[in-house]
């Protein structure tokens, strides 16, 4: 079964679940928020940009950085975790920007997105742009390059996300918003010192064998087979590899959210498997998608 409808480009957040209307209360358990306990429209109704990324610390740093970039009052250092009642995810807001962590892998981001998308719906948010900022392994590109995803593909290089529902496989499209990707690429010209490109992003269920690494606890293939696979991926247009983009693209698309994926490459997987760059170099790499998204948001808000 294939589901392809959804993306409407702006407008309200669409919830594709007829059961929600008959619920008296919706408890967003993993976010420690709910429709009875919180006034979600007052808390979130004016949110226009949602940025998601794996690590809680990185998403806090992004909120603090955005505070400065938006020229808001105060230092922004004391930004509070809206989901402090749970340690599953962390959420911060600065002006019209929401910053949320999603953990590692599809199951983790998928739980967060179900609750986040319902949150945006309950809050009556409109015209929301959502961006995943993250890390990845590059393919034939220099470490530190930033990849803006045009299409998220699975480990067979297909633009699809397969979800098992009641024992059947449901296939969902993983196309992302082309215009948004081009707009982000145009913004990258304003952010000096690192290369940015548009390409396919391959999403896997595992960091080690699933990404063709030879250095996991298990490995059942040769170094030649690994390179043959990665070169095939490169030929299919894949420029980086990570672990959330297909689920992210599919869910956002179906719910009418304009979505983008922007990830920095920590290494070139055609050259190796281990991430050897020093911590301070990696820290600076991880700021690159943040700097690009800050420039994009500032431009959208007419601040530059
Ligand atoms: C990128 O980095 C993480 C694995 O190290 C994973 O969440 C991803 O997509
Ligand atoms: N994240 C991944 O999923 N893969 C890498 O190689 C690096 C970061």
PDB file of C-alpha atoms and ligand atoms in Angstrom:
ATOM      1  CA  UNK A   1       0.000   0.000   0.000  1.00  0.00           C
ATOM      2  CA  UNK A   2       1.417   3.410  -0.977  1.00  0.00           C
ATOM      3  CA  UNK A   3       0.386   6.727   0.584  1.00  0.00           C
ATOM      4  CA  UNK A   4       1.366   9.740  -1.456  1.00  0.00           C
ATOM      5  CA  UNK A   5      -1.004  12.573  -0.571  1.00  0.00           C
ATOM      6  CA  UNK A   6      -0.315  15.268   1.959  1.00  0.00           C
ATOM      7  CA  UNK A   7       2.089  18.127   1.343  1.00  0.00           C
ATOM      8  CA  UNK A   8       0.112  21.316   0.866  1.00  0.00           C
ATOM      9  CA  UNK A   9       2.925  23.865   1.236  1.00  0.00           C
ATOM     10  CA  UNK A  10       2.147  26.124   4.167  1.00  0.00           C
ATOM     11  CA  UNK A  11      -1.263  26.512   5.807  1.00  0.00           C
ATOM     12  CA  UNK A  12      -2.435  24.476   8.786  1.00  0.00           C
ATOM     13  CA  UNK A  13      -0.815  21.359  10.192  1.00  0.00           C
ATOM     14  CA  UNK A  14      -2.826  18.376   8.955  1.00  0.00           C
ATOM     15  CA  UNK A  15      -3.530  15.492  11.279  1.00  0.00           C
ATOM     16  CA  UNK A  16      -4.357  12.307   9.385  1.00  0.00           C
ATOM     17  CA  UNK A  17      -6.126  10.588  12.280  1.00  0.00           C
ATOM     18  CA  UNK A  18      -9.961  10.566  12.588  1.00  0.00           C
ATOM     19  CA  UNK A  19      -9.780   9.207  16.148  1.00  0.00           C
ATOM     20  CA  UNK A  20      -8.169  12.321  17.595  1.00  0.00           C
ATOM     21  CA  UNK A  21     -11.387  14.391  17.262  1.00  0.00           C
ATOM     22  CA  UNK A  22     -13.263  12.134  19.656  1.00  0.00           C
ATOM     23  CA  UNK A  23     -10.609  12.285  22.394  1.00  0.00           C
ATOM     24  CA  UNK A  24     -11.424  14.549  25.322  1.00  0.00           C
ATOM     25  CA  UNK A  25      -7.790  15.053  26.133  1.00  0.00           C
ATOM     26  CA  UNK A  26      -4.537  14.400  24.296  1.00  0.00           C
ATOM     27  CA  UNK A  27      -1.558  13.612  26.512  1.00  0.00           C
ATOM     28  CA  UNK A  28       1.732  14.125  24.678  1.00  0.00           C
ATOM     29  CA  UNK A  29       3.436  11.696  27.003  1.00  0.00           C
ATOM     30  CA  UNK A  30       7.056  11.884  25.792  1.00  0.00           C
ATOM     31  CA  UNK A  31       6.974  15.696  25.735  1.00  0.00           C
ATOM     32  CA  UNK A  32       5.268  16.001  29.134  1.00  0.00           C
ATOM     33  CA  UNK A  33       2.621  18.290  27.620  1.00  0.00           C
ATOM     34  CA  UNK A  34      -1.138  17.882  27.114  1.00  0.00           C
ATOM     35  CA  UNK A  35      -4.281  19.618  25.902  1.00  0.00           C
ATOM     36  CA  UNK A  36      -5.862  19.724  29.405  1.00  0.00           C
ATOM     37  CA  UNK A  37      -2.750  20.609  31.366  1.00  0.00           C
ATOM     38  CA  UNK A  38      -1.318  23.241  29.006  1.00  0.00           C
ATOM     39  CA  UNK A  39      -2.707  26.102  26.936  1.00  0.00           C
ATOM     40  CA  UNK A  40      -0.983  24.964  23.755  1.00  0.00           C
ATOM     41  CA  UNK A  41      -2.288  27.785  21.480  1.00  0.00           C
ATOM     42  CA  UNK A  42      -0.970  30.385  23.964  1.00  0.00           C
ATOM     43  CA  UNK A  43       2.354  28.602  24.373  1.00  0.00           C
ATOM     44  CA  UNK A  44       3.027  27.726  20.728  1.00  0.00           C
ATOM     45  CA  UNK A  45       0.422  29.339  18.415  1.00  0.00           C
ATOM     46  CA  UNK A  46       2.917  31.841  16.939  1.00  0.00           C
ATOM     47  CA  UNK A  47       5.690  29.321  16.184  1.00  0.00           C
ATOM     48  CA  UNK A  48       6.819  29.565  12.536  1.00  0.00           C
ATOM     49  CA  UNK A  49      10.092  27.624  12.523  1.00  0.00           C
ATOM     50  CA  UNK A  50      10.748  24.257  14.130  1.00  0.00           C
ATOM     51  CA  UNK A  51      14.310  22.932  14.215  1.00  0.00           C
ATOM     52  CA  UNK A  52      14.942  19.355  15.266  1.00  0.00           C
ATOM     53  CA  UNK A  53      18.247  17.589  15.881  1.00  0.00           C
ATOM     54  CA  UNK A  54      19.545  14.510  17.650  1.00  0.00           C
ATOM     55  CA  UNK A  55      21.209  15.814  20.779  1.00  0.00           C
ATOM     56  CA  UNK A  56      19.491  17.737  23.624  1.00  0.00           C
ATOM     57  CA  UNK A  57      22.647  19.797  24.286  1.00  0.00           C
ATOM     58  CA  UNK A  58      23.025  20.761  20.638  1.00  0.00           C
ATOM     59  CA  UNK A  59      19.383  21.858  20.457  1.00  0.00           C
ATOM     60  CA  UNK A  60      19.818  23.967  23.599  1.00  0.00           C
ATOM     61  CA  UNK A  61      22.931  25.552  22.075  1.00  0.00           C
ATOM     62  CA  UNK A  62      20.930  26.223  18.911  1.00  0.00           C
ATOM     63  CA  UNK A  63      18.173  27.975  20.915  1.00  0.00           C
ATOM     64  CA  UNK A  64      20.802  30.125  22.667  1.00  0.00           C
ATOM     65  CA  UNK A  65      22.455  30.922  19.340  1.00  0.00           C
ATOM     66  CA  UNK A  66      19.088  31.853  17.757  1.00  0.00           C
ATOM     67  CA  UNK A  67      18.349  34.127  20.721  1.00  0.00           C
ATOM     68  CA  UNK A  68      21.453  36.156  19.851  1.00  0.00           C
ATOM     69  CA  UNK A  69      20.845  35.996  16.096  1.00  0.00           C
ATOM     70  CA  UNK A  70      17.300  37.324  16.506  1.00  0.00           C
ATOM     71  CA  UNK A  71      18.567  40.184  18.682  1.00  0.00           C
ATOM     72  CA  UNK A  72      16.213  39.250  21.539  1.00  0.00           C
ATOM     73  CA  UNK A  73      16.594  40.819  24.968  1.00  0.00           C
ATOM     74  CA  UNK A  74      18.826  39.205  27.600  1.00  0.00           C
ATOM     75  CA  UNK A  75      21.637  36.723  27.060  1.00  0.00           C
ATOM     76  CA  UNK A  76      19.400  33.742  26.278  1.00  0.00           C
ATOM     77  CA  UNK A  77      21.729  31.570  28.381  1.00  0.00           C
ATOM     78  CA  UNK A  78      18.931  30.697  30.822  1.00  0.00           C
ATOM     79  CA  UNK A  79      16.554  29.332  28.150  1.00  0.00           C
ATOM     80  CA  UNK A  80      14.242  26.803  29.856  1.00  0.00           C
ATOM     81  CA  UNK A  81      13.545  23.223  28.771  1.00  0.00           C
ATOM     82  CA  UNK A  82       9.791  23.101  28.065  1.00  0.00           C
ATOM     83  CA  UNK A  83       9.883  19.294  28.401  1.00  0.00           C
ATOM     84  CA  UNK A  84      11.841  19.346  31.682  1.00  0.00           C
ATOM     85  CA  UNK A  85       9.351  16.899  33.243  1.00  0.00           C
ATOM     86  CA  UNK A  86      10.692  14.132  31.019  1.00  0.00           C
ATOM     87  CA  UNK A  87      14.247  13.314  29.996  1.00  0.00           C
ATOM     88  CA  UNK A  88      13.210  11.717  26.690  1.00  0.00           C
ATOM     89  CA  UNK A  89      13.422  14.913  24.634  1.00  0.00           C
ATOM     90  CA  UNK A  90      14.376  18.542  25.274  1.00  0.00           C
ATOM     91  CA  UNK A  91      12.488  21.539  23.831  1.00  0.00           C
ATOM     92  CA  UNK A  92      13.333  25.255  23.839  1.00  0.00           C
ATOM     93  CA  UNK A  93      11.728  28.286  22.269  1.00  0.00           C
ATOM     94  CA  UNK A  94      13.240  31.606  21.217  1.00  0.00           C
ATOM     95  CA  UNK A  95      10.898  34.044  19.492  1.00  0.00           C
ATOM     96  CA  UNK A  96       9.074  32.185  16.709  1.00  0.00           C
ATOM     97  CA  UNK A  97      11.619  29.342  16.715  1.00  0.00           C
ATOM     98  CA  UNK A  98      11.121  25.996  18.477  1.00  0.00           C
ATOM     99  CA  UNK A  99      14.191  23.796  18.978  1.00  0.00           C
ATOM    100  CA  UNK A 100      13.666  20.124  19.896  1.00  0.00           C
ATOM    101  CA  UNK A 101      15.877  17.064  20.227  1.00  0.00           C
ATOM    102  CA  UNK A 102      14.845  13.764  18.644  1.00  0.00           C
ATOM    103  CA  UNK A 103      17.463  11.234  19.740  1.00  0.00           C
ATOM    104  CA  UNK A 104      19.062   8.757  17.337  1.00  0.00           C
ATOM    105  CA  UNK A 105      17.281   6.707  14.710  1.00  0.00           C
ATOM    106  CA  UNK A 106      13.855   6.384  13.122  1.00  0.00           C
ATOM    107  CA  UNK A 107      11.904   4.986  16.112  1.00  0.00           C
ATOM    108  CA  UNK A 108      13.092   7.867  18.300  1.00  0.00           C
ATOM    109  CA  UNK A 109      12.413  10.675  15.805  1.00  0.00           C
ATOM    110  CA  UNK A 110       9.104   9.100  14.835  1.00  0.00           C
ATOM    111  CA  UNK A 111       7.726   9.176  18.413  1.00  0.00           C
ATOM    112  CA  UNK A 112       8.843  12.781  18.823  1.00  0.00           C
ATOM    113  CA  UNK A 113       7.306  13.804  15.473  1.00  0.00           C
ATOM    114  CA  UNK A 114       3.916  12.220  16.237  1.00  0.00           C
ATOM    115  CA  UNK A 115       3.699  14.320  19.395  1.00  0.00           C
ATOM    116  CA  UNK A 116       5.280  17.455  17.929  1.00  0.00           C
ATOM    117  CA  UNK A 117       2.939  17.450  14.915  1.00  0.00           C
ATOM    118  CA  UNK A 118      -0.094  17.007  17.193  1.00  0.00           C
ATOM    119  CA  UNK A 119       1.263  19.797  19.380  1.00  0.00           C
ATOM    120  CA  UNK A 120       1.492  22.160  16.374  1.00  0.00           C
ATOM    121  CA  UNK A 121      -2.036  21.117  15.364  1.00  0.00           C
ATOM    122  CA  UNK A 122      -3.533  21.629  18.847  1.00  0.00           C
ATOM    123  CA  UNK A 123      -1.720  24.986  19.048  1.00  0.00           C
ATOM    124  CA  UNK A 124      -3.338  26.004  15.708  1.00  0.00           C
ATOM    125  CA  UNK A 125       0.042  26.880  14.201  1.00  0.00           C
ATOM    126  CA  UNK A 126       0.065  27.919  10.530  1.00  0.00           C
ATOM    127  CA  UNK A 127       2.730  28.163   7.835  1.00  0.00           C
ATOM    128  CA  UNK A 128       5.300  26.248   9.821  1.00  0.00           C
ATOM    129  CA  UNK A 129       8.686  25.383   8.294  1.00  0.00           C
ATOM    130  CA  UNK A 130      10.446  22.430   9.924  1.00  0.00           C
ATOM    131  CA  UNK A 131      14.136  21.653   9.496  1.00  0.00           C
ATOM    132  CA  UNK A 132      16.251  18.767  10.738  1.00  0.00           C
ATOM    133  CA  UNK A 133      19.786  19.939  11.476  1.00  0.00           C
ATOM    134  CA  UNK A 134      22.166  17.092  12.069  1.00  0.00           C
ATOM    135  CA  UNK A 135      25.344  15.169  11.438  1.00  0.00           C
ATOM    136  CA  UNK A 136      26.043  12.539   8.791  1.00  0.00           C
ATOM    137  CA  UNK A 137      28.710  10.591   6.996  1.00  0.00           C
ATOM    138  CA  UNK A 138      29.626  12.191   3.649  1.00  0.00           C
ATOM    139  CA  UNK A 139      29.965  10.323   0.381  1.00  0.00           C
ATOM    140  CA  UNK A 140      32.628  11.684  -1.950  1.00  0.00           C
ATOM    141  CA  UNK A 141      32.536  15.097  -0.265  1.00  0.00           C
ATOM    142  CA  UNK A 142      34.965  16.878   2.061  1.00  0.00           C
ATOM    143  CA  UNK A 143      34.478  16.507   5.819  1.00  0.00           C
ATOM    144  CA  UNK A 144      32.743  19.634   7.091  1.00  0.00           C
ATOM    145  CA  UNK A 145      30.605  20.037   3.950  1.00  0.00           C
ATOM    146  CA  UNK A 146      26.921  20.718   4.540  1.00  0.00           C
ATOM    147  CA  UNK A 147      24.359  18.726   2.546  1.00  0.00           C
ATOM    148  CA  UNK A 148      20.840  20.036   1.925  1.00  0.00           C
ATOM    149  CA  UNK A 149      18.709  17.004   1.100  1.00  0.00           C
ATOM    150  CA  UNK A 150      16.590  17.047  -2.051  1.00  0.00           C
ATOM    151  CA  UNK A 151      15.305  13.485  -1.546  1.00  0.00           C
ATOM    152  CA  UNK A 152      15.740  11.131   1.372  1.00  0.00           C
ATOM    153  CA  UNK A 153      16.310   7.563   0.173  1.00  0.00           C
ATOM    154  CA  UNK A 154      16.407   4.206   1.939  1.00  0.00           C
ATOM    155  CA  UNK A 155      19.332   1.768   1.999  1.00  0.00           C
ATOM    156  CA  UNK A 156      18.318   0.534  -1.486  1.00  0.00           C
ATOM    157  CA  UNK A 157      18.475   4.146  -2.746  1.00  0.00           C
ATOM    158  CA  UNK A 158      14.675   4.338  -3.139  1.00  0.00           C
ATOM    159  CA  UNK A 159      12.738   7.502  -2.153  1.00  0.00           C
ATOM    160  CA  UNK A 160      10.474   5.694   0.283  1.00  0.00           C
ATOM    161  CA  UNK A 161       9.818   5.100   3.951  1.00  0.00           C
ATOM    162  CA  UNK A 162       8.380   1.725   4.869  1.00  0.00           C
ATOM    163  CA  UNK A 163       6.360   1.544   8.061  1.00  0.00           C
ATOM    164  CA  UNK A 164       4.798  -1.688   9.311  1.00  0.00           C
ATOM    165  CA  UNK A 165       1.184  -0.963  10.340  1.00  0.00           C
ATOM    166  CA  UNK A 166      -0.904  -3.822  11.774  1.00  0.00           C
ATOM    167  CA  UNK A 167       1.548  -6.235  10.176  1.00  0.00           C
ATOM    168  CA  UNK A 168       1.355  -4.724   6.679  1.00  0.00           C
ATOM    169  CA  UNK A 169       4.049  -2.599   5.068  1.00  0.00           C
ATOM    170  CA  UNK A 170       2.843   0.922   4.285  1.00  0.00           C
ATOM    171  CA  UNK A 171       5.091   2.803   1.840  1.00  0.00           C
ATOM    172  CA  UNK A 172       5.336   6.563   2.159  1.00  0.00           C
ATOM    173  CA  UNK A 173       6.974   9.098  -0.156  1.00  0.00           C
ATOM    174  CA  UNK A 174      10.061  10.928   1.119  1.00  0.00           C
ATOM    175  CA  UNK A 175      10.186  13.930  -1.228  1.00  0.00           C
ATOM    176  CA  UNK A 176      11.198  17.172   0.426  1.00  0.00           C
ATOM    177  CA  UNK A 177      10.339  20.728  -0.579  1.00  0.00           C
ATOM    178  CA  UNK A 178      12.544  21.664  -3.587  1.00  0.00           C
ATOM    179  CA  UNK A 179      11.927  25.404  -3.272  1.00  0.00           C
ATOM    180  CA  UNK A 180      12.943  25.363   0.372  1.00  0.00           C
ATOM    181  CA  UNK A 181      16.129  23.423  -0.465  1.00  0.00           C
ATOM    182  CA  UNK A 182      17.011  26.022  -3.136  1.00  0.00           C
ATOM    183  CA  UNK A 183      16.253  28.871  -0.726  1.00  0.00           C
ATOM    184  CA  UNK A 184      18.595  27.295   1.824  1.00  0.00           C
ATOM    185  CA  UNK A 185      21.299  26.866  -0.804  1.00  0.00           C
ATOM    186  CA  UNK A 186      20.960  30.557  -1.709  1.00  0.00           C
ATOM    187  CA  UNK A 187      21.339  31.438   2.013  1.00  0.00           C
ATOM    188  CA  UNK A 188      24.501  29.347   2.222  1.00  0.00           C
ATOM    189  CA  UNK A 189      26.248  31.914   0.012  1.00  0.00           C
ATOM    190  CA  UNK A 190      25.898  34.378   2.929  1.00  0.00           C
ATOM    191  CA  UNK A 191      27.563  31.981   5.373  1.00  0.00           C
ATOM    192  CA  UNK A 192      31.266  31.797   4.523  1.00  0.00           C
ATOM    193  CA  UNK A 193      33.924  29.162   5.161  1.00  0.00           C
ATOM    194  CA  UNK A 194      32.249  25.880   4.318  1.00  0.00           C
ATOM    195  CA  UNK A 195      30.960  24.180   1.158  1.00  0.00           C
ATOM    196  CA  UNK A 196      27.217  23.530   0.900  1.00  0.00           C
ATOM    197  CA  UNK A 197      25.545  21.338  -1.713  1.00  0.00           C
ATOM    198  CA  UNK A 198      22.214  19.738  -2.555  1.00  0.00           C
ATOM    199  CA  UNK A 199      22.057  15.941  -2.855  1.00  0.00           C
ATOM    200  CA  UNK A 200      20.242  12.765  -1.874  1.00  0.00           C
ATOM    201  CA  UNK A 201      20.542  11.621   1.728  1.00  0.00           C
ATOM    202  CA  UNK A 202      20.513   7.919   2.511  1.00  0.00           C
ATOM    203  CA  UNK A 203      18.782   6.951   5.752  1.00  0.00           C
ATOM    204  CA  UNK A 204      19.633   3.671   7.469  1.00  0.00           C
ATOM    205  CA  UNK A 205      18.434   1.714  10.510  1.00  0.00           C
ATOM    206  CA  UNK A 206      21.943   1.306  11.904  1.00  0.00           C
ATOM    207  CA  UNK A 207      25.217   3.254  12.166  1.00  0.00           C
ATOM    208  CA  UNK A 208      27.536   0.255  11.671  1.00  0.00           C
ATOM    209  CA  UNK A 209      26.589  -2.651   9.350  1.00  0.00           C
ATOM    210  CA  UNK A 210      23.593  -0.656   8.086  1.00  0.00           C
ATOM    211  CA  UNK A 211      25.927   2.066   6.791  1.00  0.00           C
ATOM    212  CA  UNK A 212      28.481  -0.421   5.415  1.00  0.00           C
ATOM    213  CA  UNK A 213      31.009   0.061   8.223  1.00  0.00           C
ATOM    214  CA  UNK A 214      33.760  -2.461   8.811  1.00  0.00           C
ATOM    215  CA  UNK A 215      34.310  -1.415  12.429  1.00  0.00           C
ATOM    216  CA  UNK A 216      31.164  -2.560  14.288  1.00  0.00           C
ATOM    217  CA  UNK A 217      30.823  -5.496  16.679  1.00  0.00           C
ATOM    218  CA  UNK A 218      29.422  -7.466  13.730  1.00  0.00           C
ATOM    219  CA  UNK A 219      30.482  -7.354  10.097  1.00  0.00           C
ATOM    220  CA  UNK A 220      29.579  -9.914   7.463  1.00  0.00           C
ATOM    221  CA  UNK A 221      31.068  -8.326   4.324  1.00  0.00           C
ATOM    222  CA  UNK A 222      34.486  -7.542   2.834  1.00  0.00           C
ATOM    223  CA  UNK A 223      36.083  -4.146   2.400  1.00  0.00           C
ATOM    224  CA  UNK A 224      35.637  -4.543  -1.402  1.00  0.00           C
ATOM    225  CA  UNK A 225      31.874  -5.176  -1.010  1.00  0.00           C
ATOM    226  CA  UNK A 226      31.579  -2.178   1.264  1.00  0.00           C
ATOM    227  CA  UNK A 227      33.260   0.136  -1.250  1.00  0.00           C
ATOM    228  CA  UNK A 228      31.230  -1.283  -4.114  1.00  0.00           C
ATOM    229  CA  UNK A 229      28.015  -0.481  -2.157  1.00  0.00           C
ATOM    230  CA  UNK A 230      29.077   3.041  -1.191  1.00  0.00           C
ATOM    231  CA  UNK A 231      30.166   3.818  -4.760  1.00  0.00           C
ATOM    232  CA  UNK A 232      26.807   2.556  -6.023  1.00  0.00           C
ATOM    233  CA  UNK A 233      25.088   4.866  -3.535  1.00  0.00           C
ATOM    234  CA  UNK A 234      27.217   7.777  -4.761  1.00  0.00           C
ATOM    235  CA  UNK A 235      26.321   6.968  -8.379  1.00  0.00           C
ATOM    236  CA  UNK A 236      22.623   7.000  -7.397  1.00  0.00           C
ATOM    237  CA  UNK A 237      23.095  10.599  -6.170  1.00  0.00           C
ATOM    238  CA  UNK A 238      23.615   9.952  -2.448  1.00  0.00           C
ATOM    239  CA  UNK A 239      25.949  12.537  -0.891  1.00  0.00           C
ATOM    240  CA  UNK A 240      25.485  11.729   2.782  1.00  0.00           C
ATOM    241  CA  UNK A 241      24.208   9.027   5.147  1.00  0.00           C
ATOM    242  CA  UNK A 242      22.275   9.437   8.404  1.00  0.00           C
ATOM    243  CA  UNK A 243      19.509   7.763  10.370  1.00  0.00           C
ATOM    244  CA  UNK A 244      16.286   9.832  10.457  1.00  0.00           C
ATOM    245  CA  UNK A 245      15.612  11.607   7.152  1.00  0.00           C
ATOM    246  CA  UNK A 246      13.165   9.180   5.475  1.00  0.00           C
ATOM    247  CA  UNK A 247      10.799   9.036   8.468  1.00  0.00           C
ATOM    248  CA  UNK A 248      11.120  12.808   8.954  1.00  0.00           C
ATOM    249  CA  UNK A 249      10.413  13.577   5.268  1.00  0.00           C
ATOM    250  CA  UNK A 250       7.484  11.149   5.050  1.00  0.00           C
ATOM    251  CA  UNK A 251       5.725  12.293   8.228  1.00  0.00           C
ATOM    252  CA  UNK A 252       6.174  16.027   7.583  1.00  0.00           C
ATOM    253  CA  UNK A 253       4.993  15.694   4.016  1.00  0.00           C
ATOM    254  CA  UNK A 254       1.819  13.831   4.966  1.00  0.00           C
ATOM    255  CA  UNK A 255       1.019  16.419   7.644  1.00  0.00           C
ATOM    256  CA  UNK A 256       1.431  19.452   5.382  1.00  0.00           C
ATOM    257  CA  UNK A 257       4.681  20.730   6.856  1.00  0.00           C
ATOM    258  CA  UNK A 258       7.267  22.392   4.607  1.00  0.00           C
ATOM    259  CA  UNK A 259      10.365  20.398   5.536  1.00  0.00           C
ATOM    260  CA  UNK A 260      14.126  20.354   4.943  1.00  0.00           C
ATOM    261  CA  UNK A 261      17.084  18.278   6.101  1.00  0.00           C
ATOM    262  CA  UNK A 262      20.465  19.982   6.527  1.00  0.00           C
ATOM    263  CA  UNK A 263      23.337  17.837   7.792  1.00  0.00           C
ATOM    264  CA  UNK A 264      27.064  18.353   8.072  1.00  0.00           C
ATOM    265  CA  UNK A 265      29.348  15.508   6.978  1.00  0.00           C
ATOM    266  CA  UNK A 266      31.746  14.462   9.759  1.00  0.00           C
ATOM    267  CA  UNK A 267      33.923  12.406   7.405  1.00  0.00           C
ATOM    268  CA  UNK A 268      34.046  11.057   3.862  1.00  0.00           C
ATOM    269  CA  UNK A 269      32.894   7.434   4.023  1.00  0.00           C
ATOM    270  CA  UNK A 270      34.830   6.634   0.824  1.00  0.00           C
ATOM    271  CA  UNK A 271      37.957   7.286   2.922  1.00  0.00           C
ATOM    272  CA  UNK A 272      37.120   5.448   6.144  1.00  0.00           C
ATOM    273  CA  UNK A 273      34.654   4.494   8.865  1.00  0.00           C
ATOM    274  CA  UNK A 274      35.965   5.943  12.122  1.00  0.00           C
ATOM    275  CA  UNK A 275      35.270   9.545  13.035  1.00  0.00           C
ATOM    276  CA  UNK A 276      38.789  10.775  13.795  1.00  0.00           C
ATOM    277  CA  UNK A 277      38.439  14.555  13.768  1.00  0.00           C
ATOM    278  CA  UNK A 278      39.236  16.147  17.147  1.00  0.00           C
ATOM    279  CA  UNK A 279      36.256  17.072  19.362  1.00  0.00           C
ATOM    280  CA  UNK A 280      36.733  20.815  18.814  1.00  0.00           C
ATOM    281  CA  UNK A 281      36.735  20.333  15.035  1.00  0.00           C
ATOM    282  CA  UNK A 282      33.545  18.243  15.307  1.00  0.00           C
ATOM    283  CA  UNK A 283      31.972  20.912  17.507  1.00  0.00           C
ATOM    284  CA  UNK A 284      32.650  23.562  14.866  1.00  0.00           C
ATOM    285  CA  UNK A 285      31.300  21.252  12.112  1.00  0.00           C
ATOM    286  CA  UNK A 286      28.065  20.821  14.088  1.00  0.00           C
ATOM    287  CA  UNK A 287      27.612  24.587  14.251  1.00  0.00           C
ATOM    288  CA  UNK A 288      27.584  24.839  10.457  1.00  0.00           C
ATOM    289  CA  UNK A 289      23.955  23.725   9.852  1.00  0.00           C
ATOM    290  CA  UNK A 290      22.957  25.997  12.768  1.00  0.00           C
ATOM    291  CA  UNK A 291      24.683  29.002  11.167  1.00  0.00           C
ATOM    292  CA  UNK A 292      22.989  28.294   7.846  1.00  0.00           C
ATOM    293  CA  UNK A 293      19.537  27.943   9.429  1.00  0.00           C
ATOM    294  CA  UNK A 294      20.032  31.116  11.478  1.00  0.00           C
ATOM    295  CA  UNK A 295      20.819  33.012   8.250  1.00  0.00           C
ATOM    296  CA  UNK A 296      17.714  31.493   6.635  1.00  0.00           C
ATOM    297  CA  UNK A 297      15.411  32.433   9.544  1.00  0.00           C
ATOM    298  CA  UNK A 298      16.865  35.946   9.753  1.00  0.00           C
ATOM    299  CA  UNK A 299      16.284  36.373   6.029  1.00  0.00           C
ATOM    300  CA  UNK A 300      12.697  35.044   6.273  1.00  0.00           C
ATOM    301  CA  UNK A 301      12.006  37.470   9.132  1.00  0.00           C
ATOM    302  CA  UNK A 302      13.470  40.380   7.168  1.00  0.00           C
ATOM    303  CA  UNK A 303      16.332  40.841   9.658  1.00  0.00           C
ATOM    304  CA  UNK A 304      19.029  40.906   6.963  1.00  0.00           C
TER     305      UNK A 304
HETATM  306  C1  LIG B   1      23.518  11.111  12.640  1.00  0.00           C
HETATM  307  O1  LIG B   1      24.297  10.916  13.703  1.00  0.00           O
HETATM  308  C2  LIG B   1      23.710   9.951  14.570  1.00  0.00           C
HETATM  309  C3  LIG B   1      24.587   8.737  14.663  1.00  0.00           C
HETATM  310  O2  LIG B   1      25.863   9.081  15.132  1.00  0.00           O
HETATM  311  C4  LIG B   1      22.352   9.686  13.997  1.00  0.00           C
HETATM  312  O3  LIG B   1      21.307  10.191  14.785  1.00  0.00           O
HETATM  313  C5  LIG B   1      22.378  10.430  12.746  1.00  0.00           C
HETATM  314  O4  LIG B   1      21.334  10.474  11.927  1.00  0.00           O
HETATM  315  N1  LIG B   2      25.943  10.019  11.525  1.00  0.00           N
HETATM  316  C1  LIG B   2      25.701   8.911  10.810  1.00  0.00           C
HETATM  317  O1  LIG B   2      24.571   8.397  10.812  1.00  0.00           O
HETATM  318  N2  LIG B   2      26.710   8.391  10.092  1.00  0.00           N
HETATM  319  C2  LIG B   2      27.938   8.906  10.094  1.00  0.00           C
HETATM  320  O2  LIG B   2      28.836   8.361   9.439  1.00  0.00           O
HETATM  321  C3  LIG B   2      28.193  10.064  10.854  1.00  0.00           C
HETATM  322  C4  LIG B   2      27.162  10.600  11.587  1.00  0.00           C
END
